[in-house]
PDB file of C-alpha atoms in Angstrom:
ATOM      1  CA  MET Z   1      42.798  80.788  88.348  1.00  0.00           C
ATOM      2  CA  ASN Z   2      41.218  79.358  91.490  1.00  0.00           C
ATOM      3  CA  VAL Z   3      42.128  80.079  95.105  1.00  0.00           C
ATOM      4  CA  THR Z   4      44.486  77.108  95.330  1.00  0.00           C
ATOM      5  CA  ASP Z   5      46.485  78.210  92.284  1.00  0.00           C
ATOM      6  CA  SER Z   6      46.809  81.750  93.628  1.00  0.00           C
ATOM      7  CA  MET Z   7      48.048  80.407  96.964  1.00  0.00           C
ATOM      8  CA  ILE Z   8      50.644  78.271  95.209  1.00  0.00           C
ATOM      9  CA  SER Z   9      51.881  81.126  93.026  1.00  0.00           C
ATOM     10  CA  ALA Z  10      52.065  83.607  95.941  1.00  0.00           C
ATOM     11  CA  PRO Z  11      55.561  84.029  97.374  1.00  0.00           C
ATOM     12  CA  ILE Z  12      56.189  82.430 100.751  1.00  0.00           C
ATOM     13  CA  ILE Z  13      57.329  85.012 103.303  1.00  0.00           C
ATOM     14  CA  ASP Z  14      59.849  83.803 105.842  1.00  0.00           C
ATOM     15  CA  THR Z  15      58.684  85.492 109.049  1.00  0.00           C
ATOM     16  CA  GLU Z  16      61.896  84.671 110.893  1.00  0.00           C
ATOM     17  CA  GLU Z  17      64.022  86.203 108.128  1.00  0.00           C
ATOM     18  CA  VAL Z  18      61.901  89.357 108.184  1.00  0.00           C
ATOM     19  CA  ASN Z  19      62.323  89.612 111.945  1.00  0.00           C
ATOM     20  CA  ARG Z  20      66.083  89.159 111.655  1.00  0.00           C
ATOM     21  CA  ALA Z  21      66.282  91.889 109.019  1.00  0.00           C
ATOM     22  CA  ARG Z  22      64.224  94.197 111.223  1.00  0.00           C
ATOM     23  CA  ARG Z  23      66.465  93.531 114.218  1.00  0.00           C
ATOM     24  CA  ARG Z  24      69.567  94.248 112.118  1.00  0.00           C
ATOM     25  CA  ARG Z  25      68.112  97.585 110.998  1.00  0.00           C
ATOM     26  CA  ILE Z  26      67.199  98.508 114.562  1.00  0.00           C
ATOM     27  CA  ASN Z  27      70.672  97.584 115.798  1.00  0.00           C
ATOM     28  CA  ARG Z  28      72.339  99.653 113.064  1.00  0.00           C
ATOM     29  CA  ILE Z  29      70.228 102.669 113.982  1.00  0.00           C
ATOM     30  CA  ALA Z  30      70.705 102.193 117.733  1.00  0.00           C
ATOM     31  CA  LYS Z  31      74.477 101.815 117.337  1.00  0.00           C
ATOM     32  CA  TRP Z  32      74.739 105.477 116.380  1.00  0.00           C
ATOM     33  CA  THR Z  33      71.572 106.939 117.895  1.00  0.00           C
ATOM     34  CA  LEU Z  34      72.031 105.821 121.507  1.00  0.00           C
ATOM     35  CA  PRO Z  35      75.594 107.172 121.982  1.00  0.00           C
ATOM     36  CA  THR Z  36      74.527 110.433 120.307  1.00  0.00           C
ATOM     37  CA  LEU Z  37      71.563 110.798 122.661  1.00  0.00           C
ATOM     38  CA  VAL Z  38      73.741 110.059 125.687  1.00  0.00           C
ATOM     39  CA  PHE Z  39      76.228 112.702 124.517  1.00  0.00           C
ATOM     40  CA  ILE Z  40      73.501 115.319 123.982  1.00  0.00           C
ATOM     41  CA  PHE Z  41      71.874 114.664 127.349  1.00  0.00           C
ATOM     42  CA  SER Z  42      75.260 114.754 129.107  1.00  0.00           C
ATOM     43  CA  ILE Z  43      76.081 118.160 127.588  1.00  0.00           C
ATOM     44  CA  LEU Z  44      72.600 119.410 128.472  1.00  0.00           C
ATOM     45  CA  ALA Z  45      72.905 118.155 132.062  1.00  0.00           C
ATOM     46  CA  TRP Z  46      76.321 119.805 132.363  1.00  0.00           C
ATOM     47  CA  HIS Z  47      74.919 123.109 131.081  1.00  0.00           C
ATOM     48  CA  LEU Z  48      71.878 122.984 133.377  1.00  0.00           C
ATOM     49  CA  TYR Z  49      74.033 122.150 136.393  1.00  0.00           C
ATOM     50  CA  ILE Z  50      76.175 125.233 135.746  1.00  0.00           C
ATOM     51  CA  ILE Z  51      73.143 127.515 135.357  1.00  0.00           C
ATOM     52  CA  ILE Z  52      71.026 126.168 138.222  1.00  0.00           C
ATOM     53  CA  ASN Z  53      73.846 126.093 140.780  1.00  0.00           C
ATOM     54  CA  GLU Z  54      75.511 129.267 139.433  1.00  0.00           C
ATOM     55  CA  VAL Z  55      78.923 127.583 139.400  1.00  0.00           C
ATOM     56  CA  PRO Z  56      81.747 130.098 138.729  1.00  0.00           C
ATOM     57  CA  HIS Z  57      83.654 129.582 135.480  1.00  0.00           C
ATOM     58  CA  TYR Z  58      86.961 129.348 137.380  1.00  0.00           C
ATOM     59  CA  ILE Z  59      85.662 126.238 139.198  1.00  0.00           C
ATOM     60  CA  LEU Z  60      83.784 124.470 136.407  1.00  0.00           C
ATOM     61  CA  PRO Z  61      83.299 126.127 133.030  1.00  0.00           C
ATOM     62  CA  GLY Z  62      80.171 125.330 131.089  1.00  0.00           C
ATOM     63  CA  PRO Z  63      80.126 123.644 127.686  1.00  0.00           C
ATOM     64  CA  LEU Z  64      79.602 126.984 125.931  1.00  0.00           C
ATOM     65  CA  ALA Z  65      82.641 128.457 127.678  1.00  0.00           C
ATOM     66  CA  VAL Z  66      84.741 125.429 126.715  1.00  0.00           C
ATOM     67  CA  ALA Z  67      83.580 125.710 123.098  1.00  0.00           C
ATOM     68  CA  GLN Z  68      84.403 129.410 123.104  1.00  0.00           C
ATOM     69  CA  SER Z  69      87.879 128.723 124.544  1.00  0.00           C
ATOM     70  CA  THR Z  70      88.468 126.071 121.886  1.00  0.00           C
ATOM     71  CA  VAL Z  71      87.763 128.609 119.170  1.00  0.00           C
ATOM     72  CA  THR Z  72      89.636 131.564 120.702  1.00  0.00           C
ATOM     73  CA  ASP Z  73      92.657 129.478 121.780  1.00  0.00           C
ATOM     74  CA  TRP Z  74      92.837 127.390 118.607  1.00  0.00           C
ATOM     75  CA  ALA Z  75      96.114 129.033 117.638  1.00  0.00           C
ATOM     76  CA  VAL Z  76      97.600 127.520 120.810  1.00  0.00           C
ATOM     77  CA  LEU Z  77      95.689 124.229 120.883  1.00  0.00           C
ATOM     78  CA  TRP Z  78      96.254 123.162 117.271  1.00  0.00           C
ATOM     79  CA  PRO Z  79     100.098 123.211 117.336  1.00  0.00           C
ATOM     80  CA  ALA Z  80      99.976 121.384 120.679  1.00  0.00           C
ATOM     81  CA  THR Z  81      97.644 118.800 119.150  1.00  0.00           C
ATOM     82  CA  LEU Z  82     100.064 118.251 116.287  1.00  0.00           C
ATOM     83  CA  VAL Z  83     102.959 117.708 118.712  1.00  0.00           C
ATOM     84  CA  THR Z  84     101.030 115.181 120.805  1.00  0.00           C
ATOM     85  CA  GLY Z  85      99.747 113.446 117.691  1.00  0.00           C
ATOM     86  CA  ARG Z  86     103.225 113.209 116.207  1.00  0.00           C
ATOM     87  CA  LEU Z  87     104.569 111.802 119.473  1.00  0.00           C
ATOM     88  CA  THR Z  88     101.808 109.197 119.591  1.00  0.00           C
ATOM     89  CA  VAL Z  89     102.118 108.085 115.959  1.00  0.00           C
ATOM     90  CA  LEU Z  90     105.909 107.847 116.039  1.00  0.00           C
ATOM     91  CA  ALA Z  91     105.858 105.926 119.324  1.00  0.00           C
ATOM     92  CA  LEU Z  92     103.272 103.511 117.916  1.00  0.00           C
ATOM     93  CA  LEU Z  93     105.280 102.945 114.733  1.00  0.00           C
ATOM     94  CA  MET Z  94     108.435 102.311 116.764  1.00  0.00           C
ATOM     95  CA  ALA Z  95     106.522  99.910 119.009  1.00  0.00           C
ATOM     96  CA  VAL Z  96     105.155  97.998 116.007  1.00  0.00           C
ATOM     97  CA  PHE Z  97     108.534  97.766 114.301  1.00  0.00           C
ATOM     98  CA  GLY Z  98     110.497  96.770 117.410  1.00  0.00           C
ATOM     99  CA  GLY Z  99     107.780  94.572 118.908  1.00  0.00           C
ATOM    100  CA  VAL Z 100     107.204  92.529 115.746  1.00  0.00           C
ATOM    101  CA  LEU Z 101     110.922  92.042 115.072  1.00  0.00           C
ATOM    102  CA  LEU Z 102     111.610  90.978 118.641  1.00  0.00           C
ATOM    103  CA  ALA Z 103     108.586  88.659 118.668  1.00  0.00           C
ATOM    104  CA  VAL Z 104     109.869  86.951 115.528  1.00  0.00           C
ATOM    105  CA  ALA Z 105     113.293  86.616 117.155  1.00  0.00           C
ATOM    106  CA  PHE Z 106     111.692  85.094 120.265  1.00  0.00           C
ATOM    107  CA  THR Z 107     109.810  82.479 118.262  1.00  0.00           C
ATOM    108  CA  GLN Z 108     112.829  81.610 116.125  1.00  0.00           C
ATOM    109  CA  SER Z 109     115.288  81.336 119.022  1.00  0.00           C
ATOM    110  CA  LYS Z 110     114.445  80.097 122.492  1.00  0.00           C
ATOM    111  CA  TRP Z 111     117.741  81.528 123.735  1.00  0.00           C
ATOM    112  CA  ALA Z 112     116.769  85.003 122.555  1.00  0.00           C
ATOM    113  CA  GLU Z 113     113.430  84.788 124.362  1.00  0.00           C
ATOM    114  CA  MET Z 114     115.009  83.611 127.605  1.00  0.00           C
ATOM    115  CA  SER Z 115     117.659  86.340 127.376  1.00  0.00           C
ATOM    116  CA  PHE Z 116     115.551  89.408 126.563  1.00  0.00           C
ATOM    117  CA  PHE Z 117     111.913  88.776 127.554  1.00  0.00           C
ATOM    118  CA  PRO Z 118     112.500  89.494 131.286  1.00  0.00           C
ATOM    119  CA  TYR Z 119     113.854  92.939 130.380  1.00  0.00           C
ATOM    120  CA  ALA Z 120     110.797  93.647 128.258  1.00  0.00           C
ATOM    121  CA  VAL Z 121     108.676  92.829 131.303  1.00  0.00           C
ATOM    122  CA  ILE Z 122     110.784  95.179 133.421  1.00  0.00           C
ATOM    123  CA  LEU Z 123     110.165  98.002 130.953  1.00  0.00           C
ATOM    124  CA  GLN Z 124     106.442  97.283 131.095  1.00  0.00           C
ATOM    125  CA  VAL Z 125     106.083  97.250 134.880  1.00  0.00           C
ATOM    126  CA  THR Z 126     108.326 100.260 135.557  1.00  0.00           C
ATOM    127  CA  PRO Z 127     106.146 103.415 135.832  1.00  0.00           C
ATOM    128  CA  VAL Z 128     106.888 105.731 132.941  1.00  0.00           C
ATOM    129  CA  ILE Z 129     106.421 108.708 135.243  1.00  0.00           C
ATOM    130  CA  ALA Z 130     109.567 107.554 137.041  1.00  0.00           C
ATOM    131  CA  ILE Z 131     111.538 107.097 133.816  1.00  0.00           C
ATOM    132  CA  ALA Z 132     110.640 110.446 132.226  1.00  0.00           C
ATOM    133  CA  PRO Z 133     112.747 112.656 134.562  1.00  0.00           C
ATOM    134  CA  LEU Z 134     115.792 110.447 134.006  1.00  0.00           C
ATOM    135  CA  LEU Z 135     115.412 110.632 130.240  1.00  0.00           C
ATOM    136  CA  GLN Z 136     115.022 114.400 130.499  1.00  0.00           C
ATOM    137  CA  ILE Z 137     118.360 114.550 132.328  1.00  0.00           C
ATOM    138  CA  TYR Z 138     120.325 112.394 129.891  1.00  0.00           C
ATOM    139  CA  ILE Z 139     118.679 113.423 126.600  1.00  0.00           C
ATOM    140  CA  ASP Z 140     118.947 116.992 125.389  1.00  0.00           C
ATOM    141  CA  SER Z 141     115.817 116.873 123.219  1.00  0.00           C
ATOM    142  CA  ALA Z 142     112.572 117.055 125.186  1.00  0.00           C
ATOM    143  CA  PHE Z 143     110.663 115.641 122.209  1.00  0.00           C
ATOM    144  CA  LEU Z 144     112.975 112.624 121.966  1.00  0.00           C
ATOM    145  CA  ALA Z 145     112.710 111.980 125.709  1.00  0.00           C
ATOM    146  CA  ALA Z 146     108.905 112.065 125.521  1.00  0.00           C
ATOM    147  CA  LEU Z 147     108.994 109.830 122.438  1.00  0.00           C
ATOM    148  CA  LEU Z 148     111.009 107.174 124.270  1.00  0.00           C
ATOM    149  CA  CYS Z 149     108.562 107.290 127.186  1.00  0.00           C
ATOM    150  CA  ALA Z 150     105.590 106.771 124.890  1.00  0.00           C
ATOM    151  CA  TRP Z 151     107.427 103.949 123.075  1.00  0.00           C
ATOM    152  CA  ILE Z 152     108.169 102.155 126.346  1.00  0.00           C
ATOM    153  CA  VAL Z 153     104.471 102.144 127.247  1.00  0.00           C
ATOM    154  CA  ALA Z 154     103.259 101.006 123.810  1.00  0.00           C
ATOM    155  CA  PHE Z 155     105.965  98.436 123.119  1.00  0.00           C
ATOM    156  CA  PHE Z 156     105.010  95.525 125.375  1.00  0.00           C
ATOM    157  CA  PRO Z 157     101.429  94.828 124.113  1.00  0.00           C
ATOM    158  CA  ILE Z 158     102.740  94.484 120.556  1.00  0.00           C
ATOM    159  CA  LEU Z 159     105.572  92.211 121.654  1.00  0.00           C
ATOM    160  CA  SER Z 160     103.471  90.036 123.949  1.00  0.00           C
ATOM    161  CA  ASN Z 161     100.470  89.595 121.661  1.00  0.00           C
ATOM    162  CA  THR Z 162     102.546  88.966 118.547  1.00  0.00           C
ATOM    163  CA  THR Z 163     104.699  86.410 120.360  1.00  0.00           C
ATOM    164  CA  ILE Z 164     101.613  84.537 121.552  1.00  0.00           C
ATOM    165  CA  GLY Z 165     100.121  84.681 118.060  1.00  0.00           C
ATOM    166  CA  LEU Z 166     103.256  83.339 116.388  1.00  0.00           C
ATOM    167  CA  LYS Z 167     103.174  80.402 118.805  1.00  0.00           C
ATOM    168  CA  SER Z 168      99.462  79.702 118.240  1.00  0.00           C
ATOM    169  CA  ALA Z 169      99.639  78.002 114.854  1.00  0.00           C
ATOM    170  CA  ASP Z 170      97.718  74.738 114.666  1.00  0.00           C
ATOM    171  CA  HIS Z 171      99.936  71.760 115.526  1.00  0.00           C
ATOM    172  CA  ASN Z 172      98.405  69.636 112.796  1.00  0.00           C
ATOM    173  CA  LEU Z 173      99.363  72.270 110.251  1.00  0.00           C
ATOM    174  CA  GLN Z 174     102.855  72.386 111.717  1.00  0.00           C
ATOM    175  CA  ASP Z 175     103.142  68.650 111.203  1.00  0.00           C
ATOM    176  CA  LEU Z 176     101.902  69.074 107.635  1.00  0.00           C
ATOM    177  CA  PHE Z 177     104.576  71.709 106.963  1.00  0.00           C
ATOM    178  CA  SER Z 178     107.178  69.332 108.398  1.00  0.00           C
ATOM    179  CA  ILE Z 179     106.015  66.541 106.099  1.00  0.00           C
ATOM    180  CA  TYR Z 180     106.436  68.804 103.064  1.00  0.00           C
ATOM    181  CA  GLY Z 181     109.864  69.922 104.270  1.00  0.00           C
ATOM    182  CA  ALA Z 182     109.040  73.629 104.737  1.00  0.00           C
ATOM    183  CA  ASN Z 183     111.906  75.778 105.943  1.00  0.00           C
ATOM    184  CA  ARG Z 184     111.741  78.389 108.715  1.00  0.00           C
ATOM    185  CA  TRP Z 185     110.911  81.265 106.381  1.00  0.00           C
ATOM    186  CA  GLN Z 186     108.044  79.333 104.780  1.00  0.00           C
ATOM    187  CA  ARG Z 187     106.676  78.368 108.179  1.00  0.00           C
ATOM    188  CA  LEU Z 188     106.844  81.993 109.332  1.00  0.00           C
ATOM    189  CA  ARG Z 189     105.294  83.454 106.187  1.00  0.00           C
ATOM    190  CA  TYR Z 190     102.552  80.955 105.414  1.00  0.00           C
ATOM    191  CA  LEU Z 191     101.670  79.533 108.840  1.00  0.00           C
ATOM    192  CA  ALA Z 192     102.839  81.565 111.838  1.00  0.00           C
ATOM    193  CA  ALA Z 193     102.198  85.064 110.433  1.00  0.00           C
ATOM    194  CA  PRO Z 194      98.534  84.480 109.462  1.00  0.00           C
ATOM    195  CA  SER Z 195      97.935  82.835 112.836  1.00  0.00           C
ATOM    196  CA  ALA Z 196      99.505  85.808 114.632  1.00  0.00           C
ATOM    197  CA  LEU Z 197      97.668  88.533 112.693  1.00  0.00           C
ATOM    198  CA  PRO Z 198      94.515  88.650 114.900  1.00  0.00           C
ATOM    199  CA  PHE Z 199      96.700  88.724 118.026  1.00  0.00           C
ATOM    200  CA  PHE Z 200      98.860  91.480 116.559  1.00  0.00           C
ATOM    201  CA  LEU Z 201      95.833  93.600 115.660  1.00  0.00           C
ATOM    202  CA  GLY Z 202      94.438  93.127 119.170  1.00  0.00           C
ATOM    203  CA  GLY Z 203      97.727  94.309 120.614  1.00  0.00           C
ATOM    204  CA  LEU Z 204      97.708  97.230 118.183  1.00  0.00           C
ATOM    205  CA  LYS Z 205      94.387  98.459 119.585  1.00  0.00           C
ATOM    206  CA  ILE Z 206      95.854  98.418 123.085  1.00  0.00           C
ATOM    207  CA  ALA Z 207      99.174  99.942 122.047  1.00  0.00           C
ATOM    208  CA  GLY Z 208      97.481 102.833 120.226  1.00  0.00           C
ATOM    209  CA  GLY Z 209      95.796 104.044 123.397  1.00  0.00           C
ATOM    210  CA  LEU Z 210      98.869 103.376 125.518  1.00  0.00           C
ATOM    211  CA  ALA Z 211     101.073 105.371 123.134  1.00  0.00           C
ATOM    212  CA  LEU Z 212      98.813 108.381 123.682  1.00  0.00           C
ATOM    213  CA  ILE Z 213      98.830 107.837 127.443  1.00  0.00           C
ATOM    214  CA  GLY Z 214     102.610 107.555 127.468  1.00  0.00           C
ATOM    215  CA  ALA Z 215     102.954 110.734 125.405  1.00  0.00           C
ATOM    216  CA  VAL Z 216     100.621 112.662 127.722  1.00  0.00           C
ATOM    217  CA  VAL Z 217     102.351 111.444 130.889  1.00  0.00           C
ATOM    218  CA  ALA Z 218     105.767 112.284 129.446  1.00  0.00           C
ATOM    219  CA  GLU Z 219     104.562 115.747 128.456  1.00  0.00           C
ATOM    220  CA  PHE Z 220     103.286 116.328 131.991  1.00  0.00           C
ATOM    221  CA  VAL Z 221     106.612 115.432 133.567  1.00  0.00           C
ATOM    222  CA  ILE Z 222     108.903 117.013 130.989  1.00  0.00           C
ATOM    223  CA  GLY Z 223     106.642 120.052 130.633  1.00  0.00           C
ATOM    224  CA  ARG Z 224     106.910 120.560 134.367  1.00  0.00           C
ATOM    225  CA  ALA Z 225     110.671 120.668 133.897  1.00  0.00           C
ATOM    226  CA  GLY Z 226     110.208 123.741 131.714  1.00  0.00           C
ATOM    227  CA  SER Z 227     109.949 122.328 128.207  1.00  0.00           C
ATOM    228  CA  SER Z 228     106.761 123.190 126.337  1.00  0.00           C
ATOM    229  CA  LEU Z 229     105.460 120.238 124.326  1.00  0.00           C
ATOM    230  CA  GLY Z 230     101.918 119.247 123.403  1.00  0.00           C
ATOM    231  CA  LEU Z 231      98.411 119.157 124.801  1.00  0.00           C
ATOM    232  CA  ALA Z 232      99.414 117.890 128.232  1.00  0.00           C
ATOM    233  CA  SER Z 233     101.874 120.747 128.699  1.00  0.00           C
ATOM    234  CA  THR Z 234      99.187 123.171 127.496  1.00  0.00           C
ATOM    235  CA  LEU Z 235      96.738 121.655 129.962  1.00  0.00           C
ATOM    236  CA  LEU Z 236      99.274 121.977 132.784  1.00  0.00           C
ATOM    237  CA  GLU Z 237     100.038 125.588 131.933  1.00  0.00           C
ATOM    238  CA  ALA Z 238      96.317 126.414 131.780  1.00  0.00           C
ATOM    239  CA  SER Z 239      95.819 124.964 135.266  1.00  0.00           C
ATOM    240  CA  TYR Z 240      98.601 127.188 136.631  1.00  0.00           C
ATOM    241  CA  ARG Z 241      96.945 130.238 135.050  1.00  0.00           C
ATOM    242  CA  PHE Z 242      93.426 129.174 136.168  1.00  0.00           C
ATOM    243  CA  ASN Z 243      92.382 129.202 132.528  1.00  0.00           C
ATOM    244  CA  PHE Z 244      89.903 126.366 132.932  1.00  0.00           C
ATOM    245  CA  GLY Z 245      88.276 126.901 129.568  1.00  0.00           C
ATOM    246  CA  ARG Z 246      91.553 126.121 127.794  1.00  0.00           C
ATOM    247  CA  LEU Z 247      92.218 123.295 130.264  1.00  0.00           C
ATOM    248  CA  TYR Z 248      88.951 121.532 129.439  1.00  0.00           C
ATOM    249  CA  ALA Z 249      89.431 122.193 125.725  1.00  0.00           C
ATOM    250  CA  ALA Z 250      92.852 120.502 125.826  1.00  0.00           C
ATOM    251  CA  LEU Z 251      91.411 117.589 127.809  1.00  0.00           C
ATOM    252  CA  ILE Z 252      88.606 117.119 125.279  1.00  0.00           C
ATOM    253  CA  LEU Z 253      91.088 117.179 122.393  1.00  0.00           C
ATOM    254  CA  ILE Z 254      93.146 114.456 124.099  1.00  0.00           C
ATOM    255  CA  SER Z 255      90.004 112.334 124.502  1.00  0.00           C
ATOM    256  CA  VAL Z 256      88.989 112.915 120.876  1.00  0.00           C
ATOM    257  CA  MET Z 257      92.465 111.886 119.745  1.00  0.00           C
ATOM    258  CA  GLY Z 258      92.226 108.678 121.783  1.00  0.00           C
ATOM    259  CA  VAL Z 259      88.808 107.824 120.343  1.00  0.00           C
ATOM    260  CA  LEU Z 260      90.086 108.514 116.832  1.00  0.00           C
ATOM    261  CA  ILE Z 261      93.096 106.222 117.332  1.00  0.00           C
ATOM    262  CA  PHE Z 262      90.903 103.404 118.662  1.00  0.00           C
ATOM    263  CA  THR Z 263      88.458 103.849 115.769  1.00  0.00           C
ATOM    264  CA  LEU Z 264      91.225 103.677 113.173  1.00  0.00           C
ATOM    265  CA  MET Z 265      92.727 100.572 114.796  1.00  0.00           C
ATOM    266  CA  SER Z 266      89.292  98.927 114.949  1.00  0.00           C
ATOM    267  CA  LEU Z 267      88.632  99.685 111.277  1.00  0.00           C
ATOM    268  CA  LEU Z 268      92.036  98.288 110.330  1.00  0.00           C
ATOM    269  CA  SER Z 269      91.311  95.116 112.279  1.00  0.00           C
ATOM    270  CA  HIS Z 270      87.835  94.773 110.774  1.00  0.00           C
ATOM    271  CA  PHE Z 271      88.883  95.220 107.148  1.00  0.00           C
ATOM    272  CA  THR Z 272      91.870  92.906 107.606  1.00  0.00           C
ATOM    273  CA  LEU Z 273      89.996  90.044 109.268  1.00  0.00           C
ATOM    274  CA  ARG Z 274      86.409  90.368 108.030  1.00  0.00           C
ATOM    275  CA  ASN Z 275      86.704  87.816 105.214  1.00  0.00           C
ATOM    276  CA  TRP Z 276      88.343  84.945 107.053  1.00  0.00           C
ATOM    277  CA  HIS Z 277      88.656  85.209 110.846  1.00  0.00           C
ATOM    278  CA  GLU Z 278      85.882  84.175 113.228  1.00  0.00           C
ATOM    279  CA  SER Z 279      86.209  87.322 115.326  1.00  0.00           C
ATOM    280  CA  ALA Z 280      85.216  89.534 112.385  1.00  0.00           C
ATOM    281  CA  VAL Z 281      83.018  87.342 110.155  1.00  0.00           C
ATOM    282  CA  LYS Z 282      79.363  88.347 110.436  1.00  0.00           C
ATOM    283  CA  ARG Z 283      76.823  85.622 111.120  1.00  0.00           C
ATOM    284  CA  GLU Z 284      73.127  85.649 110.368  1.00  0.00           C
ATOM    285  CA  ASN Z 285      72.171  84.639 113.909  1.00  0.00           C
TER     286      ASN Z 285
END
């Protein structure tokens, strides 16, 4: 075999493809490495600031003190976490159920949209911190009052995004459905619903965080009225007792819960849309 034959038989290496594969590997590593490094350096800077400036624990506890409080007060923090989590999940489920049904009603009946949409906007723009004391007065159950507050906050993004999505079906496809004589149910199931799914999932990401915010705000207000609820009430009580280790532990648990909710909603959106929608389909370039 001469040199020419060996050159012909040798595989041709696509340099651009190799570079793209290398960039993808680097991006996958950096996606997890960089946030981890930022977290480690932030904790280290926090710890060094406490030591160097000799900050008292009743002003700003260090990360070790917060970790110790999380462990020692776990018997208090865990039940409170369950209460806040249950409030958030139930409020989100209620928002999804009510928001989707009302969005379908709005797209099926213009009269229904004109009649009820302004009141949905009023619920959205009214501060929940002003509604919570009223609900506490008229509703005997503190949990139910907090649940309604969280639902009010989470409801509008589901309703608004789903309504827009149901109205976003391609007009050419609508004409095609009209030519084939599709009824309202067939239009909704096979045309409007798939078009609305990305909008609904986007609203779900927003509503998940807002449900937690609504639950925390409601717990603050209702807990101040004397009813012990979840993490926010625990945080408020710890501030009154100057137990800043427990206060920061409760705050961190609230943040972790919010990150977990957003992660779950993002995974749901990714696995639902990854095979067909442009927002989730991966491209080579």
